[in-house]
PDB file of C-alpha atoms in Angstrom:
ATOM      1  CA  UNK A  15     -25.699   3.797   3.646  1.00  0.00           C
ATOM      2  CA  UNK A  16     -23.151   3.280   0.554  1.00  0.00           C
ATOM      3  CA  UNK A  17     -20.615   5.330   2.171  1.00  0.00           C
ATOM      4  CA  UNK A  18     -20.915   3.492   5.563  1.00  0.00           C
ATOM      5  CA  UNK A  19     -20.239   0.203   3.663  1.00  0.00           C
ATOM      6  CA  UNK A  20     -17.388   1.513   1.572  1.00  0.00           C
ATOM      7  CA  UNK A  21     -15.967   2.942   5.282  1.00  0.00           C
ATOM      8  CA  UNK A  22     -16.546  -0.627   6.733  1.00  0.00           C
ATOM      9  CA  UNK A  23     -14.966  -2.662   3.629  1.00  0.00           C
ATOM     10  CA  UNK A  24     -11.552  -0.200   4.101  1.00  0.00           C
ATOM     11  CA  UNK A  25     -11.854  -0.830   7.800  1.00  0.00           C
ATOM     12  CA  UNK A  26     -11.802  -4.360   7.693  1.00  0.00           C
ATOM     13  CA  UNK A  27      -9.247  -4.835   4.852  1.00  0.00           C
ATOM     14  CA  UNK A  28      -6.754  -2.565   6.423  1.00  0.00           C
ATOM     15  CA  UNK A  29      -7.689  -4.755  10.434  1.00  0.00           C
ATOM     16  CA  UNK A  30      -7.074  -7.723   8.669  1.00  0.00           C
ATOM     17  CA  UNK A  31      -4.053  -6.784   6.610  1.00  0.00           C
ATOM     18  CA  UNK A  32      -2.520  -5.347   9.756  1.00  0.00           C
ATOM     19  CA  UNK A  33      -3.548  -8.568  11.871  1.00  0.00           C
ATOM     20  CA  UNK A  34      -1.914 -10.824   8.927  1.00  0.00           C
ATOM     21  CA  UNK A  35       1.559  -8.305   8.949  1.00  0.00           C
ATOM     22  CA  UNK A  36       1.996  -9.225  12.389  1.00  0.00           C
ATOM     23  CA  UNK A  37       1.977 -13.151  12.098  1.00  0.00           C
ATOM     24  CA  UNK A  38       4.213 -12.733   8.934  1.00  0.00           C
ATOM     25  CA  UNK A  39       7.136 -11.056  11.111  1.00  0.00           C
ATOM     26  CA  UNK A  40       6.795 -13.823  13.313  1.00  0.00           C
ATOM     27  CA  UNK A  41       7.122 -16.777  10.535  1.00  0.00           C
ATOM     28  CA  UNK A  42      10.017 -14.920   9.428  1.00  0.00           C
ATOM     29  CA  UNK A  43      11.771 -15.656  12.520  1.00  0.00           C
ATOM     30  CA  UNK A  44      14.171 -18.238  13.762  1.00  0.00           C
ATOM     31  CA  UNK A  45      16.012 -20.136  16.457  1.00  0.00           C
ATOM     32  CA  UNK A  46      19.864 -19.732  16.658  1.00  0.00           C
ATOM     33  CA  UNK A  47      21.806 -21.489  19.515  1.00  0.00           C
ATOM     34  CA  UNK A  48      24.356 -19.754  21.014  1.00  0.00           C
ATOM     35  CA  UNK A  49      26.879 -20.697  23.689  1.00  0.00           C
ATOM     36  CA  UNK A  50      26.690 -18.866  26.714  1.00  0.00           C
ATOM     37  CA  UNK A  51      29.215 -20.650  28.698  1.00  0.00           C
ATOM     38  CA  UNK A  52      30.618 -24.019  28.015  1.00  0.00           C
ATOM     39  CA  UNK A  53      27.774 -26.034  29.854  1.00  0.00           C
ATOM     40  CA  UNK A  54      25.187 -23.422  28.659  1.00  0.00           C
ATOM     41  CA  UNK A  55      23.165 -23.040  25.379  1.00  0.00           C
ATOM     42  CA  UNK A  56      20.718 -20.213  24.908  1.00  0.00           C
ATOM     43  CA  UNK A  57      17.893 -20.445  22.088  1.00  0.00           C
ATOM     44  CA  UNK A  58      17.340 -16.812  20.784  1.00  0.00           C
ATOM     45  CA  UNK A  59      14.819 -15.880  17.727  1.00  0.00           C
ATOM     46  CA  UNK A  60      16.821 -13.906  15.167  1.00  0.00           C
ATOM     47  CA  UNK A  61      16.681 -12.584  11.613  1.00  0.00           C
ATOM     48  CA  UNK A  62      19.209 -12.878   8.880  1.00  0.00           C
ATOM     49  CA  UNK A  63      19.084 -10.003   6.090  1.00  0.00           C
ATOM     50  CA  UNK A  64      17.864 -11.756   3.366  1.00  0.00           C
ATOM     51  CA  UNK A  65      14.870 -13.019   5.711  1.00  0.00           C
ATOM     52  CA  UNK A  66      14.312  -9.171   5.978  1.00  0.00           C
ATOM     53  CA  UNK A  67      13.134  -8.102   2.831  1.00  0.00           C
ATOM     54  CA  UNK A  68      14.024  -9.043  -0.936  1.00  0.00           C
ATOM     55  CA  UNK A  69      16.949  -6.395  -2.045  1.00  0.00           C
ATOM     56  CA  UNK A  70      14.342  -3.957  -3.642  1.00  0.00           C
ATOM     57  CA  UNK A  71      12.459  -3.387  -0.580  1.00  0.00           C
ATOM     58  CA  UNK A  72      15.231  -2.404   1.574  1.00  0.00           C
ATOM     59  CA  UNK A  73      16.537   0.756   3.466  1.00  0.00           C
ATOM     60  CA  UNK A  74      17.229   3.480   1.290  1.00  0.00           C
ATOM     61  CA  UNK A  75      15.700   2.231  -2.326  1.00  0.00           C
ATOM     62  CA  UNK A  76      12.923   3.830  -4.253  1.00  0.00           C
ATOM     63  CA  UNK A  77       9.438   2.419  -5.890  1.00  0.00           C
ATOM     64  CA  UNK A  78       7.748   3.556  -8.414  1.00  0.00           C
ATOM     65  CA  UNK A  79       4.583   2.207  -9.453  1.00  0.00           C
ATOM     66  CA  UNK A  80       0.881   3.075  -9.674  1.00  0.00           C
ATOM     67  CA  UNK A  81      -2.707   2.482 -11.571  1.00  0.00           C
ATOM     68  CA  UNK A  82      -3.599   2.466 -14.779  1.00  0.00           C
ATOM     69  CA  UNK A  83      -7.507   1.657 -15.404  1.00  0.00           C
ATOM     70  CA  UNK A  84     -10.957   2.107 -17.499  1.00  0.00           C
ATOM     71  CA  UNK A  85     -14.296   1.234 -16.663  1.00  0.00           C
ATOM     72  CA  UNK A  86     -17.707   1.560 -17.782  1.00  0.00           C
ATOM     73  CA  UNK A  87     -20.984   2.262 -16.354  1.00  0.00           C
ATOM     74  CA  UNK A  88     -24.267   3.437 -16.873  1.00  0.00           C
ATOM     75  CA  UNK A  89     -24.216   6.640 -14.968  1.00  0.00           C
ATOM     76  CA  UNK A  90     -20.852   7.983 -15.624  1.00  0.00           C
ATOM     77  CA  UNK A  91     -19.802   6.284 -19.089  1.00  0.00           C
ATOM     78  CA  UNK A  92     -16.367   5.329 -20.331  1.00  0.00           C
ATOM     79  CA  UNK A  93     -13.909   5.934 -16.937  1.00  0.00           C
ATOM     80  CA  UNK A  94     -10.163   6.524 -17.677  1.00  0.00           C
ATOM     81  CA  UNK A  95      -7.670   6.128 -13.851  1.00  0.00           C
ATOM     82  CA  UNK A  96      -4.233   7.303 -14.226  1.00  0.00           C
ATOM     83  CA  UNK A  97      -2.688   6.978 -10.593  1.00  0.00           C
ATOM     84  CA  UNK A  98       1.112   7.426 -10.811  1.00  0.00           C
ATOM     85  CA  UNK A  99       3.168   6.966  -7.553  1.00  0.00           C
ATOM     86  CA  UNK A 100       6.736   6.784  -5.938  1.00  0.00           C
ATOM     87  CA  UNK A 101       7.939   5.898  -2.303  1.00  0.00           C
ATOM     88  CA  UNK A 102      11.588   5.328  -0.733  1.00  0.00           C
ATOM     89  CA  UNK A 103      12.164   2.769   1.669  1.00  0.00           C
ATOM     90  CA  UNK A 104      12.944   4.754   5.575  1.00  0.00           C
ATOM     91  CA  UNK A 105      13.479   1.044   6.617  1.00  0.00           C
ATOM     92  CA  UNK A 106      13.266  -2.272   5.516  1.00  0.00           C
ATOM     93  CA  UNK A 107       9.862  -2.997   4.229  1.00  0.00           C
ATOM     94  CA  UNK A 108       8.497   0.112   5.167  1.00  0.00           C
ATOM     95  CA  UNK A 109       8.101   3.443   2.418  1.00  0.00           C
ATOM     96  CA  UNK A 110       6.753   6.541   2.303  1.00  0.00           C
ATOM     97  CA  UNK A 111       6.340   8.739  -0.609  1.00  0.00           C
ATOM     98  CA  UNK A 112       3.245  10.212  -2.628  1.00  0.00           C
ATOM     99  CA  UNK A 113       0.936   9.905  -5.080  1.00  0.00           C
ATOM    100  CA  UNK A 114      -0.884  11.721  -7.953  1.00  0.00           C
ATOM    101  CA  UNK A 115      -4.262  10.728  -9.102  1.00  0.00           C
ATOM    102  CA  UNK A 116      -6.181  11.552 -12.444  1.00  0.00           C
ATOM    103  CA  UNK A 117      -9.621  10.675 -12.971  1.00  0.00           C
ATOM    104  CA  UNK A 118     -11.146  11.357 -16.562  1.00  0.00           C
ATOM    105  CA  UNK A 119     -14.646  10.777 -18.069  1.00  0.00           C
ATOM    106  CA  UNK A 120     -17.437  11.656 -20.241  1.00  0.00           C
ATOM    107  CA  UNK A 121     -19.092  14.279 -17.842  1.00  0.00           C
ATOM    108  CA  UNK A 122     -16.120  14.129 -14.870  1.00  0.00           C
ATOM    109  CA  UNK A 123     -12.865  14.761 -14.301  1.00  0.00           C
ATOM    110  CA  UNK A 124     -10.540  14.639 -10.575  1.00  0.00           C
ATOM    111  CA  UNK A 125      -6.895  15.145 -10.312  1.00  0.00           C
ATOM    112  CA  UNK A 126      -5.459  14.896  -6.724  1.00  0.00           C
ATOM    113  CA  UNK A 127      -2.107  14.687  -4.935  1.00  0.00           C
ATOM    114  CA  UNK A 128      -0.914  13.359  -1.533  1.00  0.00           C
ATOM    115  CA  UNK A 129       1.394  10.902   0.781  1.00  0.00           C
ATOM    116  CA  UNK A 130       1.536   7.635   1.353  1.00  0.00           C
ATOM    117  CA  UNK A 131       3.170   5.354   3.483  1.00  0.00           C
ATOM    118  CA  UNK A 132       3.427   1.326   2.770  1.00  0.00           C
ATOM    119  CA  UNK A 133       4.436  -1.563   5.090  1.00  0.00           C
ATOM    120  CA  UNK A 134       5.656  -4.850   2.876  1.00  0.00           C
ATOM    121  CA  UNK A 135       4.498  -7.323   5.269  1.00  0.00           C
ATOM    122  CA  UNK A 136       5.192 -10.407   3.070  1.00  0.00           C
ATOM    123  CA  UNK A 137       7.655 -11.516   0.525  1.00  0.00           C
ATOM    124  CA  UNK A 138       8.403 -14.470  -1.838  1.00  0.00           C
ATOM    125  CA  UNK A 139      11.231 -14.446  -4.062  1.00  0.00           C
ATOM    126  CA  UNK A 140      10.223 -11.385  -6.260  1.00  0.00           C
ATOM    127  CA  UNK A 141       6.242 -10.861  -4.626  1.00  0.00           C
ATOM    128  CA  UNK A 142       6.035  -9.037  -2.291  1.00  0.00           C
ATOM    129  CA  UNK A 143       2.065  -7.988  -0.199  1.00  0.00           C
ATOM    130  CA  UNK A 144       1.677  -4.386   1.131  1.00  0.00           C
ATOM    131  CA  UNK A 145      -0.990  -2.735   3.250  1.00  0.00           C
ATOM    132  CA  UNK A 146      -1.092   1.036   3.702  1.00  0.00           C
ATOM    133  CA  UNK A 147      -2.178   4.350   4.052  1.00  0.00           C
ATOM    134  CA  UNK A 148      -2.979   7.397   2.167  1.00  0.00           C
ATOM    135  CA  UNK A 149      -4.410  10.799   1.836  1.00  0.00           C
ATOM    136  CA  UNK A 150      -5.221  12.407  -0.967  1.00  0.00           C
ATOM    137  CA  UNK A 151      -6.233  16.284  -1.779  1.00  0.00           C
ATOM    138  CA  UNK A 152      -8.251  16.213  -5.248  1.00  0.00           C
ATOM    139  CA  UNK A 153     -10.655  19.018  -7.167  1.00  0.00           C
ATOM    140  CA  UNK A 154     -13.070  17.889  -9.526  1.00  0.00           C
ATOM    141  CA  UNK A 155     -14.826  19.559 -12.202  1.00  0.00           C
ATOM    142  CA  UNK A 156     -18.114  17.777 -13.405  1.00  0.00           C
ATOM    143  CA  UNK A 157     -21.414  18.678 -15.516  1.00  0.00           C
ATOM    144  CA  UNK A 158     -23.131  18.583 -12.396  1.00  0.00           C
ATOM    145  CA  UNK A 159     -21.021  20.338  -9.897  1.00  0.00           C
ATOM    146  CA  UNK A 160     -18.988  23.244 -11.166  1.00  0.00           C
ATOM    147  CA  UNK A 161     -15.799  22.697  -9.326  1.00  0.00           C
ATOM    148  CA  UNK A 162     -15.008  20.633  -5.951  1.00  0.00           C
ATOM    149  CA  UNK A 163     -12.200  20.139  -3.771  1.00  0.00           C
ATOM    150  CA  UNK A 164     -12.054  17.622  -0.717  1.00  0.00           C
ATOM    151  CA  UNK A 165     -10.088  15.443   1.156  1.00  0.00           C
ATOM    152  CA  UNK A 166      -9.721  11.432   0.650  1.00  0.00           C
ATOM    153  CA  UNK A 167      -8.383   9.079   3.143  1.00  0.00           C
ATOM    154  CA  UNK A 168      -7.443   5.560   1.943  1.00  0.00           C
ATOM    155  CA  UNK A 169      -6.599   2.042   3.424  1.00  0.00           C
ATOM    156  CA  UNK A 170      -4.670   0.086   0.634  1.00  0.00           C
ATOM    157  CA  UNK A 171      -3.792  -3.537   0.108  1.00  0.00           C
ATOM    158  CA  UNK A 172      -2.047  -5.002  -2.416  1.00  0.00           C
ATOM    159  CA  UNK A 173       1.066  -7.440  -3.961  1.00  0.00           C
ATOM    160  CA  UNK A 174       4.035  -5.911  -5.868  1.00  0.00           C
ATOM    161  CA  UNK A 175       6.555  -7.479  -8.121  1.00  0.00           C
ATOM    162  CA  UNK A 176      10.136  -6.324  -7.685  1.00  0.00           C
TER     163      UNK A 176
END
């Protein structure tokens, strides 16, 4: 039941983000009048470059980023995330790179690698909101289990600073 609610939240944050990139590319449009013919004007949408994207999340530039975390709880103890990552821009606002993952507690630990891709849907001045995907390959080693490997897929959403 947990893991059919954790499948539905990613679901519906990656419908809506994907709904919400849409309408963005059309607000970032606008009207330009151009003569056709000396009697004749023709309204055309059109985008300048710096409507595009904010000069860091342009063709050909690289991000680098990621997670840094702790938590608590009751069943696994003090939680350390380490989640390094790095993607180059294909195309304006859109990236694809990979990530690296690290996982560390009191009776756990996960490390994992894989690629990502991320589509900057939004951008203000130096903000900038992403949605995304990702896969990830991790083992684990725990008090519990030995050692496990598996498979992760991931639907991300988030705002960046350049």
């Amino acid at each position: 039941m947990q893991n059919t609610a954790v499948s539905l939240m990613a679901f519906l944050t990656f419908a809506l983000s994907f709904g919400t990139s849409l309408s963005a590319l059309a607000i970032n449009t606008e009207n330009v009048t151009t003569p056709t013919s000396s009697t004749e004007i023709s309204s055309v949408p059109a985008m300048t470059s710096s409507e595009i994207a904010p000069a860091n999340i342009r063709k050909s530039n690289v991000a680098v980023g990621g997670d840094l975390g702790a938590s608590y709880s009751t069943y696994s103890g003090s939680t350390l995330y380490l989640n390094p990552s790095a993607e180059y821009f294909i195309a304006d606002r859109f990236s694809i790179g990979g990530m690296l993952t690290t996982t560390l507690s009191e009776n756990f630990q996960s490390y994992g690698i894989g690629p990502s891709a991320t589509y900057y849907f939004w951008n203000q001045n130096k903000w900038a909101a992403s949605t995304g995907l990702a896969v990830r390959y991790s083992t684990s080693n725990s008090e519990y289990d030995n050692s496990s490997s598996y498979w992760t897929g991931m639907a991300k959403f988030g705002m960046g600073y350049f």
